[in-house]
Coordinates of C-alpha atoms in Angstrom, one line a residue:
Chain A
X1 CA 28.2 26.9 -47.0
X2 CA 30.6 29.9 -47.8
X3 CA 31.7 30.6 -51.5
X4 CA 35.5 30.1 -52.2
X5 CA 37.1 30.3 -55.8
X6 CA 35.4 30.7 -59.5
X7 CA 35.4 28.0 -61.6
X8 CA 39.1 28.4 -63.7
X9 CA 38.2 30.1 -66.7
X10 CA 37.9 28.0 -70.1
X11 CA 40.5 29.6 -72.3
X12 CA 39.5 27.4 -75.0
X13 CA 35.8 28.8 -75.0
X14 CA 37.2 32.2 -75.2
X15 CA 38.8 33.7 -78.4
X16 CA 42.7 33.3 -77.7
X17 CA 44.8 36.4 -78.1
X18 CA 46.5 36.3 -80.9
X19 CA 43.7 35.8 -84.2
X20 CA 46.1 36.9 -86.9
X21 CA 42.8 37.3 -89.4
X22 CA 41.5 40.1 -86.7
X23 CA 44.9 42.4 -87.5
X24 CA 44.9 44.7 -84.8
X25 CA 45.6 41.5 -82.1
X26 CA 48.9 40.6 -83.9
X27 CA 50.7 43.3 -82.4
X28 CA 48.6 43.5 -79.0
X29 CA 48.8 40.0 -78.0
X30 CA 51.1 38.8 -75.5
X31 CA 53.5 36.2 -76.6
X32 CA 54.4 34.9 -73.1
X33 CA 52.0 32.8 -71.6
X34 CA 49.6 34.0 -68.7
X35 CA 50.5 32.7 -65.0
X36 CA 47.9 31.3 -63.4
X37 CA 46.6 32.3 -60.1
X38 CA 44.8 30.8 -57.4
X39 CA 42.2 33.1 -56.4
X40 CA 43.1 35.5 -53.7
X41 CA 40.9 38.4 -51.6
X42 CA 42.3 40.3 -54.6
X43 CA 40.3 38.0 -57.5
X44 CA 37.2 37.5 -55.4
X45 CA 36.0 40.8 -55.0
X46 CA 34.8 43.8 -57.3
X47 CA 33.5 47.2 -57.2
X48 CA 29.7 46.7 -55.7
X49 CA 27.4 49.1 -57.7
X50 CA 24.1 50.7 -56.7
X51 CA 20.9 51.9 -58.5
X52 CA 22.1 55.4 -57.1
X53 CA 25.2 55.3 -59.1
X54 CA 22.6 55.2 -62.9
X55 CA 19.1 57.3 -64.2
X56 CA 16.0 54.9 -64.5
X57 CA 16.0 56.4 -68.3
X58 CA 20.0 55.4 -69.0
X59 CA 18.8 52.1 -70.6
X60 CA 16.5 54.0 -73.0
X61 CA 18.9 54.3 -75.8
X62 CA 15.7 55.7 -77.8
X63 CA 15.1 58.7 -75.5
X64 CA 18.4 59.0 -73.8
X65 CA 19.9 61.4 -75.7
X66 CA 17.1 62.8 -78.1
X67 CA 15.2 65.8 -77.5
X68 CA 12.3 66.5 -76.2
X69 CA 9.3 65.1 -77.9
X70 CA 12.0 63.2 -80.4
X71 CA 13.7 59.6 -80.4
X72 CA 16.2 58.0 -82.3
X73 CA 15.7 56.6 -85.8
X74 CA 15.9 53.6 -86.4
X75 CA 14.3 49.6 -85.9
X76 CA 13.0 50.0 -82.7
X77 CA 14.4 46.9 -80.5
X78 CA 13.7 45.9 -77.0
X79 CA 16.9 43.8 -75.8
X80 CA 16.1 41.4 -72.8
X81 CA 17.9 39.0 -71.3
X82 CA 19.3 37.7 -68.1
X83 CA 22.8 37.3 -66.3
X84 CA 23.3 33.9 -65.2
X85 CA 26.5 32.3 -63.7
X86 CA 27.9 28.7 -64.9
X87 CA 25.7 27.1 -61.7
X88 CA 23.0 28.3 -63.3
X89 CA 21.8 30.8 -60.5
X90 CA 20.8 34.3 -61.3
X91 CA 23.4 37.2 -60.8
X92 CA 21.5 39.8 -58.9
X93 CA 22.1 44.0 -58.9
X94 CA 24.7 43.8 -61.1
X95 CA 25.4 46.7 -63.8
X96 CA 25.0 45.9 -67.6
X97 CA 26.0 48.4 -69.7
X98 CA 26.1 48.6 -73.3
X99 CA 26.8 50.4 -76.7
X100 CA 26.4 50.8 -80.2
X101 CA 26.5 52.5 -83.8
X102 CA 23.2 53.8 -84.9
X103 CA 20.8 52.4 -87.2
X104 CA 23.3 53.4 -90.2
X105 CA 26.2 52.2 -88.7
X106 CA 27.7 55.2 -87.7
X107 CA 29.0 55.7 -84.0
X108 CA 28.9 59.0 -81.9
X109 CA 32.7 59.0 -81.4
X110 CA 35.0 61.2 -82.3
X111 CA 37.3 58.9 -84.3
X112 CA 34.5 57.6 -86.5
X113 CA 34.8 58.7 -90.0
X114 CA 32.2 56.9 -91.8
X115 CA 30.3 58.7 -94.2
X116 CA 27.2 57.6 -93.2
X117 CA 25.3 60.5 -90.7
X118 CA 24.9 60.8 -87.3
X119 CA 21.8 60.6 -85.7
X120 CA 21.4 64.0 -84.0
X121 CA 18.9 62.3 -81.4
X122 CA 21.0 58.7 -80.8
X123 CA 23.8 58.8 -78.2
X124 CA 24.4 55.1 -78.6
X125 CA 25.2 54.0 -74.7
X126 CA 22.4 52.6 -72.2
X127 CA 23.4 51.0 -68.8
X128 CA 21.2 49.4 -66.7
X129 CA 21.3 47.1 -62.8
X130 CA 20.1 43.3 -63.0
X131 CA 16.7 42.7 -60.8
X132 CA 16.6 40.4 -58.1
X133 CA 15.9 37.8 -60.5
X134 CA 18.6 38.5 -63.0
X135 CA 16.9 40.2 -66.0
X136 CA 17.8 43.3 -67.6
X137 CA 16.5 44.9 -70.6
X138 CA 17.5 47.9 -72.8
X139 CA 15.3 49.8 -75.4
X140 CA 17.1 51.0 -78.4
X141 CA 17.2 50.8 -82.1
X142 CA 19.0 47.9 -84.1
X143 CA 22.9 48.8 -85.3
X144 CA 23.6 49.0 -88.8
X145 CA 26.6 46.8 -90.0
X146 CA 29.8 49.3 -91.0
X147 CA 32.8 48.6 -92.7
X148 CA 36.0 48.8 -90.6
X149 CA 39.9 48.3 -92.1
X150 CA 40.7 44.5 -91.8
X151 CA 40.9 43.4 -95.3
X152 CA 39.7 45.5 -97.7
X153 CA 36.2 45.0 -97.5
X154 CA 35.4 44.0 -94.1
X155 CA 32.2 44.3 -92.6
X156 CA 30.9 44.0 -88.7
X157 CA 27.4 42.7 -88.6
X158 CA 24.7 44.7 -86.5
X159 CA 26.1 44.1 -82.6
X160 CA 25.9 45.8 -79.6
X161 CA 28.6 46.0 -77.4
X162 CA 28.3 44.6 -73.5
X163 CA 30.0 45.2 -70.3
X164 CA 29.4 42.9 -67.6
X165 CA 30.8 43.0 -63.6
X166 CA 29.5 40.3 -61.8
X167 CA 30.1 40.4 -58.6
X168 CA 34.3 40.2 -58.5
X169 CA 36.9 41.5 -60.6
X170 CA 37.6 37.6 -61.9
X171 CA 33.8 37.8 -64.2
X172 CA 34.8 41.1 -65.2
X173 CA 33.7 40.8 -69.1
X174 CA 33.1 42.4 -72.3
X175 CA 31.9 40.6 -75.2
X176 CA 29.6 41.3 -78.3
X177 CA 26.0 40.6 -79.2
X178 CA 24.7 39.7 -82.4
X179 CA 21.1 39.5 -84.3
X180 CA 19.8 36.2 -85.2
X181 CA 19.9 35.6 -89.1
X182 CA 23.1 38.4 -89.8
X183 CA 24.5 37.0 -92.7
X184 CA 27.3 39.1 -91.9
X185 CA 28.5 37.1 -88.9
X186 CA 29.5 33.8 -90.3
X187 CA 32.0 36.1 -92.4
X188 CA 33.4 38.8 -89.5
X189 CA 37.0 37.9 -88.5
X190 CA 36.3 39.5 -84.9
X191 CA 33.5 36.8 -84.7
X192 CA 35.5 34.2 -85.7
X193 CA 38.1 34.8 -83.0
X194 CA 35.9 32.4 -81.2
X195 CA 36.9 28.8 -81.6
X196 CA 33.8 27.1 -81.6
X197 CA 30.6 27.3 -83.1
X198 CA 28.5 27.3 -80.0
X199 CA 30.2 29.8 -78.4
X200 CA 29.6 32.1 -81.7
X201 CA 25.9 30.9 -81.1
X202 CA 25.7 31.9 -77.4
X203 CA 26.6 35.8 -78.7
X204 CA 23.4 35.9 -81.6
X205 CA 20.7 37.2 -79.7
X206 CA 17.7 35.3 -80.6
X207 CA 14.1 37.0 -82.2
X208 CA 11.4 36.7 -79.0
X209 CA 8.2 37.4 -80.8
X210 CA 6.6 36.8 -76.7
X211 CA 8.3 40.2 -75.5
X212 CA 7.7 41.8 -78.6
X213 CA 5.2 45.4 -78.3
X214 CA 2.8 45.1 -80.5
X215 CA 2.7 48.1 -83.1
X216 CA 5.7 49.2 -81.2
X217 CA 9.0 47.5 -80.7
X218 CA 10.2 44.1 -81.5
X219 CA 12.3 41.8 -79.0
X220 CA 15.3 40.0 -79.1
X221 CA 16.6 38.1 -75.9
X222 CA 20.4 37.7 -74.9
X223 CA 21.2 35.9 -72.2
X224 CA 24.9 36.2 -70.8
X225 CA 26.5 33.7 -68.5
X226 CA 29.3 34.8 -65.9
X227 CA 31.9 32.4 -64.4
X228 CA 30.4 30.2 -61.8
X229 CA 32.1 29.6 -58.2
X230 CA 33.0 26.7 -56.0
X231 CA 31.6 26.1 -52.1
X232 CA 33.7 25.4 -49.9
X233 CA 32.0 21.6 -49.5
X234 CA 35.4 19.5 -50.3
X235 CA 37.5 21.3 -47.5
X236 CA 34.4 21.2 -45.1
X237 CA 34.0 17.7 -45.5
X238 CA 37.4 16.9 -45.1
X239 CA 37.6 18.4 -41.7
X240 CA 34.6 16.2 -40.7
X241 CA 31.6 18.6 -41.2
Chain B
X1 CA 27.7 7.9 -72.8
X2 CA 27.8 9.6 -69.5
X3 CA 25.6 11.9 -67.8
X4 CA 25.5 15.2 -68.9
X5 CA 27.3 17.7 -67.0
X6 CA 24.6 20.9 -66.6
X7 CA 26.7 23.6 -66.0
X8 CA 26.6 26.8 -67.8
X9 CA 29.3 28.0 -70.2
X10 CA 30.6 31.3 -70.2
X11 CA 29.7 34.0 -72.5
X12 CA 32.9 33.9 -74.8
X13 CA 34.9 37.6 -74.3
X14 CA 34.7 39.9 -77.6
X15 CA 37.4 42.4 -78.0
X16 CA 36.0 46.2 -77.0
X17 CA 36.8 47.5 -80.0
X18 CA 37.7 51.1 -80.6
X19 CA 35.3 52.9 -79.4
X20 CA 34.9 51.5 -76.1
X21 CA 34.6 54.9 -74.5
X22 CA 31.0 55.5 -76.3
X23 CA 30.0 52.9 -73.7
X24 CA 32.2 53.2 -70.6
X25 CA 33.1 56.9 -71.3
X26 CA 31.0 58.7 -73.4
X27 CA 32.7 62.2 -72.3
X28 CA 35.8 61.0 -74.0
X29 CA 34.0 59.9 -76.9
X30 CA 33.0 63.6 -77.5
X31 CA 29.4 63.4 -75.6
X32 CA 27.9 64.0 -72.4
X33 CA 24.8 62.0 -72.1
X34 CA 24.8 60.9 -68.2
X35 CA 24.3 62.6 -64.6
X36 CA 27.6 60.7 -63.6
X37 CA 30.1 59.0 -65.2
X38 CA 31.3 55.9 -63.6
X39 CA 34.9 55.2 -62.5
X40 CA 36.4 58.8 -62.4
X41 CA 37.2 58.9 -57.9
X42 CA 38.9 55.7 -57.1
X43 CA 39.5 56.6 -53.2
X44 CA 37.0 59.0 -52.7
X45 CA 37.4 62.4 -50.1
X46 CA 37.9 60.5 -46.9
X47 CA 40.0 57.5 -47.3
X48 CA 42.9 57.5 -45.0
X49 CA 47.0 57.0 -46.7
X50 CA 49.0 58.0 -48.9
X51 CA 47.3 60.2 -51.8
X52 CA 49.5 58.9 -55.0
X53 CA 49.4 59.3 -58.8
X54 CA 49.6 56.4 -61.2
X55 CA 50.9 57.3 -64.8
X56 CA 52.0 55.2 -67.9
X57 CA 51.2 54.2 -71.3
X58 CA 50.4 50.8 -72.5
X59 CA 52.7 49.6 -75.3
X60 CA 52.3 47.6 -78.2
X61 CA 54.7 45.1 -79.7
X62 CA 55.9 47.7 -82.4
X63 CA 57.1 49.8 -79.7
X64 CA 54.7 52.2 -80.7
X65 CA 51.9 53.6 -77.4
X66 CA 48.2 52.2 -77.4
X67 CA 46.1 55.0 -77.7
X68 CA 42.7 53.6 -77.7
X69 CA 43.2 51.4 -74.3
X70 CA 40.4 51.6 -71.4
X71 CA 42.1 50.1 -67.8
X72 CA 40.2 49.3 -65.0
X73 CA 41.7 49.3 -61.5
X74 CA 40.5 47.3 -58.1
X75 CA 42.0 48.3 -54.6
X76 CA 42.2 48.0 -51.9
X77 CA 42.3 50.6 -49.1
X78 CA 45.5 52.0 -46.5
X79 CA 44.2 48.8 -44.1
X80 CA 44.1 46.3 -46.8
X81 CA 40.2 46.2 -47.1
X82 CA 38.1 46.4 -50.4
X83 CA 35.0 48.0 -50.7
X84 CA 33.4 44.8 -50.5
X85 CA 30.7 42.1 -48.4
X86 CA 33.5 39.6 -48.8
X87 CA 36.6 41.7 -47.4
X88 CA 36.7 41.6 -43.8
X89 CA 36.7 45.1 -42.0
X90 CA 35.3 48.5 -42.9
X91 CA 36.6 51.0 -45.9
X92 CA 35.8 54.9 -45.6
X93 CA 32.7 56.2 -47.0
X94 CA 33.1 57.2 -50.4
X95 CA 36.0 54.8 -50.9
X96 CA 35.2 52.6 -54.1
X97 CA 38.5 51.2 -54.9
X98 CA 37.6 50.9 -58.5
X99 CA 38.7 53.6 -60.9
X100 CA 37.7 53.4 -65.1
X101 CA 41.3 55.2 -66.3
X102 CA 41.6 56.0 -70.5
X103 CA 44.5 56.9 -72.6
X104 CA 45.1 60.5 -74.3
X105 CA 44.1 60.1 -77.8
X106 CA 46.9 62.0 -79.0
X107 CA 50.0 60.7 -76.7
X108 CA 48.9 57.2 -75.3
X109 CA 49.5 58.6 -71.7
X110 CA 46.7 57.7 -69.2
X111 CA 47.0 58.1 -65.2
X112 CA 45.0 58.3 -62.3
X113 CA 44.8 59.4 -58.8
X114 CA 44.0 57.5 -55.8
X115 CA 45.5 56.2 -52.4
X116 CA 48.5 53.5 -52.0
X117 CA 46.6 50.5 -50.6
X118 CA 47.7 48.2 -47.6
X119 CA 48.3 44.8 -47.5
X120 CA 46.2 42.6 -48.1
X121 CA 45.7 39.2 -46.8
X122 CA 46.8 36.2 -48.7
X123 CA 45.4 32.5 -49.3
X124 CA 46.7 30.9 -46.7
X125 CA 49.3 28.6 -49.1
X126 CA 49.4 29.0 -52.8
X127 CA 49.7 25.5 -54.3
X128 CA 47.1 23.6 -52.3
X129 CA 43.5 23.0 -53.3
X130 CA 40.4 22.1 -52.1
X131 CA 41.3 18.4 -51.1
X132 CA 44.5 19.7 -48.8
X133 CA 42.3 20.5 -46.1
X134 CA 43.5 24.7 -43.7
X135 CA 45.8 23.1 -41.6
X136 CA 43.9 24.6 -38.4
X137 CA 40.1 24.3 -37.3
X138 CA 38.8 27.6 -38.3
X139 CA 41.1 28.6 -41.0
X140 CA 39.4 29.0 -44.1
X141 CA 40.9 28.9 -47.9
X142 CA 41.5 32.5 -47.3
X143 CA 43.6 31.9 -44.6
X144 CA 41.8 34.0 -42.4
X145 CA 42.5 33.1 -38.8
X146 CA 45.6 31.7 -39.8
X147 CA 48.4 33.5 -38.2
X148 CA 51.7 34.1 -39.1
X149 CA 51.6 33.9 -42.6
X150 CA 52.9 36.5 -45.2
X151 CA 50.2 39.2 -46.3
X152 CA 50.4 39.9 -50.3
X153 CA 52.7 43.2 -51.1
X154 CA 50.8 46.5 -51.6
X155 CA 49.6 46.1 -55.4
X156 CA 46.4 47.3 -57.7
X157 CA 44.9 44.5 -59.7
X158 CA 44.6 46.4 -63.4
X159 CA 42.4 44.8 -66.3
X160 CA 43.3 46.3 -69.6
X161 CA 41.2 46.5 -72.6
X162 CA 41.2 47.4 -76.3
X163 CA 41.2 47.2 -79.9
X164 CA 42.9 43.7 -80.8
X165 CA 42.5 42.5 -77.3
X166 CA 40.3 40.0 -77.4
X167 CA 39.9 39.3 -73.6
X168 CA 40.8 41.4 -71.5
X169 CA 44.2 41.2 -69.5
X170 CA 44.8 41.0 -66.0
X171 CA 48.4 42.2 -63.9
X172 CA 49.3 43.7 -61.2
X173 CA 51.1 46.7 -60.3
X174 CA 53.4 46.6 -57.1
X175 CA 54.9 49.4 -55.4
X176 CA 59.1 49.9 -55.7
X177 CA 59.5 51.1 -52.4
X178 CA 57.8 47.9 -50.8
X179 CA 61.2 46.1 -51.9
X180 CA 60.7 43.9 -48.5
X181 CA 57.2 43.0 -48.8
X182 CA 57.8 42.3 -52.5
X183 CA 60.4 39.9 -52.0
X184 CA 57.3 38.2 -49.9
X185 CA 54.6 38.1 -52.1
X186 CA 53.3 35.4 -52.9
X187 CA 52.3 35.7 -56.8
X188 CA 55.7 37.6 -57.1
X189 CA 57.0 34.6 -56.4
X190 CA 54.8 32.7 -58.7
X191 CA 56.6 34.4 -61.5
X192 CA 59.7 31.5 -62.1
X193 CA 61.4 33.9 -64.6
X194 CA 62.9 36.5 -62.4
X195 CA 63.6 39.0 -64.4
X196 CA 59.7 39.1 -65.4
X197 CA 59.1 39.9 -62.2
X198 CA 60.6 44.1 -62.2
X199 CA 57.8 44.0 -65.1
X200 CA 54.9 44.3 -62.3
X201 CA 56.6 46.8 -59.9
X202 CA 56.3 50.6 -60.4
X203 CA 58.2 53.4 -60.3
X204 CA 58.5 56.2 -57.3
X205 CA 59.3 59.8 -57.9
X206 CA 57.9 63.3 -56.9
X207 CA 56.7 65.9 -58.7
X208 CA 55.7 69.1 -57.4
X209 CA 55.6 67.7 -54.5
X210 CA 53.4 64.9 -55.4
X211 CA 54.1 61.3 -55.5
X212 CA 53.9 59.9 -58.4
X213 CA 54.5 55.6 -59.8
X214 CA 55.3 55.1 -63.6
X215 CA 53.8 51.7 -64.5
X216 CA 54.6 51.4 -68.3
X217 CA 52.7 48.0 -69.7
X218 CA 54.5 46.3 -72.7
X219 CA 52.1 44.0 -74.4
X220 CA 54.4 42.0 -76.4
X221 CA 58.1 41.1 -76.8
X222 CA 61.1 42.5 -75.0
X223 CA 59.8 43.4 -71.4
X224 CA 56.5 42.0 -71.6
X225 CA 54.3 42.9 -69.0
X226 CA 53.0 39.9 -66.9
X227 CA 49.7 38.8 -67.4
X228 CA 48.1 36.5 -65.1
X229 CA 44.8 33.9 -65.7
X230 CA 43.1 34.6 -62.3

């Protein structure tokens, strides 16, 4: 059975684009609305990536950037997970990639001004290819929250940031994980972009005391679900297959 | 009560925030962490056509230029085939046909180099589903095998992303000098507003003897780009 379109995305899962209480989308939201498209050659496919194009060590956000001998400071988290489409099925090879502020909240980027230091041995980016199976994992410390101009007193709780393919340009997705039990998220205007309260759930990554290293690392697991896609049964049927 | 449905839901889309480039362009960011940055050679050494440049700044609804956008481009090659399982024929070796382009912190202006892709194959009729059955054994809903029908202009699928977007936005960019395939192509003709439709078709011009399309995006009011739910 061949594979035809993905499933139409849900727009109302998805934050819409204008959130006038996240400021920055009033004025980067288009006010016409978006023409649909039936999928095309064009929509189907995406860039195909392969464990040549990464370092085994690039999802060690601990080591990747520290020196010898050193590591970053900070909570020390293993992130696990698995990409999964709407069907359920596992989403093979494809590249997750990912970044973050350090433990104090402070990014490596040259247009972050917060007071708070840098961490000379924390880059703050990991990437990493899905197994066979669909599970990924990164090894990093926990963000810091970090105040940002909103309001006056805005703060983003811990999150790390996500990049997702898939395997065609249509999944193509970044979104945000959070930590379970964040105070700070219920009160975040970028979280709240997202209509409804279990699609805020489905970003908090949960505590997984069973992938935990003992005396070592503790474990939080976020799974990430990519659009689903259609066989081709209907039009097979109908031409008396 | 019904059954319930036990499909997945889709990870809801956060905005990428500001500093995007940490992740998906740490050089940018001020840092050089990996072997190889992804994204940089769209067309690779040995791809066949047209070398072109693609230039532009994404604008925000102010007027004023986006300077903390990321875009990502998809191709296809001179023949109309992607670098991918599902694209029928064969691209060059080192031909990706996915580029990772970012703005100039100071100016907005982003560009990028690569090769003017073909044609490409259309579905075989835009406005039928599943239950209107290809109109010929062995036509699938790609319309391969189906001949006769229009191929889709020249164009680069483009997915923008940034502060205050909060998922990311797909268009297209077409090519000006493809006026007759244009007038064609299907989504073109999607578009029911006319005058949107100039919005998704870039610019030619030569400089120093190089070809070069200006594809300014306008994200909100007078001009606004079209942005399509694929």
């Amino acid at each position: 059975m061949s594979q035809a379109e993905f499933y139409q995305r849900d727009r109302e899962r998805h934050p819409a684009a204008l959130t006038p209480d996240y400021k920055t989308s009033v004025m980067r939201s288009p006010r016409a609305a978006l023409i649909s498209l039936q999928q095309s050659v064009s929509e189907i496919t995406g860039p195909v990536f392969g464990h040549n194009d990464i370092d085994p060590i690039d999802n060690d956000l601990i080591h990747n950037y520290a020196k010898d001998g050193e590591s970053a400071i900070g909570e020390r988290i293993i992130l696990h997970g698995r990409v999964l489409d709407e069907n359920g099925r596992p989403v093979p090879n494809t590249l997750v990639e990912a970044w973050q502020a350090n433990a104090g909240g402070r990014y490596r980027h040259k247009k972050d001004s917060y007071l708070a230091p840098i961490d000379p041995n924390f880059g703050g980016c990991g990437r990493t290819m899905t197994d066979e199976n669909g599970f990924y994992f990164f090894r990093t410390v926990k963000p810091g929250a970090y105040p940002w101009r909103n309001w006056v007193n805005n703060w983003r709780p811990a999150h790390i940031h996500f990049s997702l393919f898939g395997t065609s340009f249509s999944q193509r997705l970044i979104t945000q994980c959070y930590f379970e039990g964040d105070p700070l998220i219920a009160k975040c205007p970028i979280v709240k972009t997202i209509p409804t309260q279990d699609g805020i759930d489905s970003l908090i990554a949960a505590l997984d005391m069973n992938a935990t290293v003992p005396l070592d690392s503790i474990a939080y697991k976020f799974d990430i679900v990519l659009r689903g896609r259609r066989s081709t049964l209907f039009e097979n049927r109908l031409e008396g297959n | 009560m019904v059954q319930k449905l036990d499909y997945l839901k889709e990870t809801p889309s956060q905005t990428a925030g500001p500093y995007v480039h940490i992740g998906l362009a740490p050089g940018a960011a001020g840092f050089d962490i990996y072997r190889q940055e992804l994204g940089w050679d769209i067309a690779g050494p040995n791809a066949k056509g047209e070398r072109i440049r693609v230039e532009g700044i994404v604008i925000d609804g102010t007027g004023n230029p986006v300077k903390d956008v990321l875009i990502e481009t998809w191709q296809a090659n001179a023949d109309g085939v992607y670098a991918h399982p599902e694209s029928e024929g064969e691209v060059e070796e080192g031909f990706r046909g996915w580029g990772r382009v970012i703005t100039d912190f100071e100016t907005g202006e982003w560009g990028f180099d690569t090769v003017k892709p073909g044609p490409v194959k259309a579905r075989k009729s835009l406005g039928t589903g599943p239950l209107h059955p290809p109109a010929h054994a062995g036509d699938d809903w790609l319309g391969r095998g189906d001949e006769g029908h229009e191929d889709m202009a020249p164009h680069i699928n483009l997915w923008i992303v940034a502060r205050g977007i909060n998922i990311g936005l797909n268009t297209r960019l077409y090519f000006d000098d493809e006026a007759e395939a244009n007038a064609k192509d299907p989504v073109l003709n999607l578009i029911e507003w006319h005058n949107r439709r100039p919005t998704l078709i870039a610019k030619r011009s030569e400089r120093d003897g190089k070809v070069v399309y200006r594809f300014d995006i306008r994200l909100q009011g007078e001009g606004e780009t079209v942005f399509f739910d694929v």
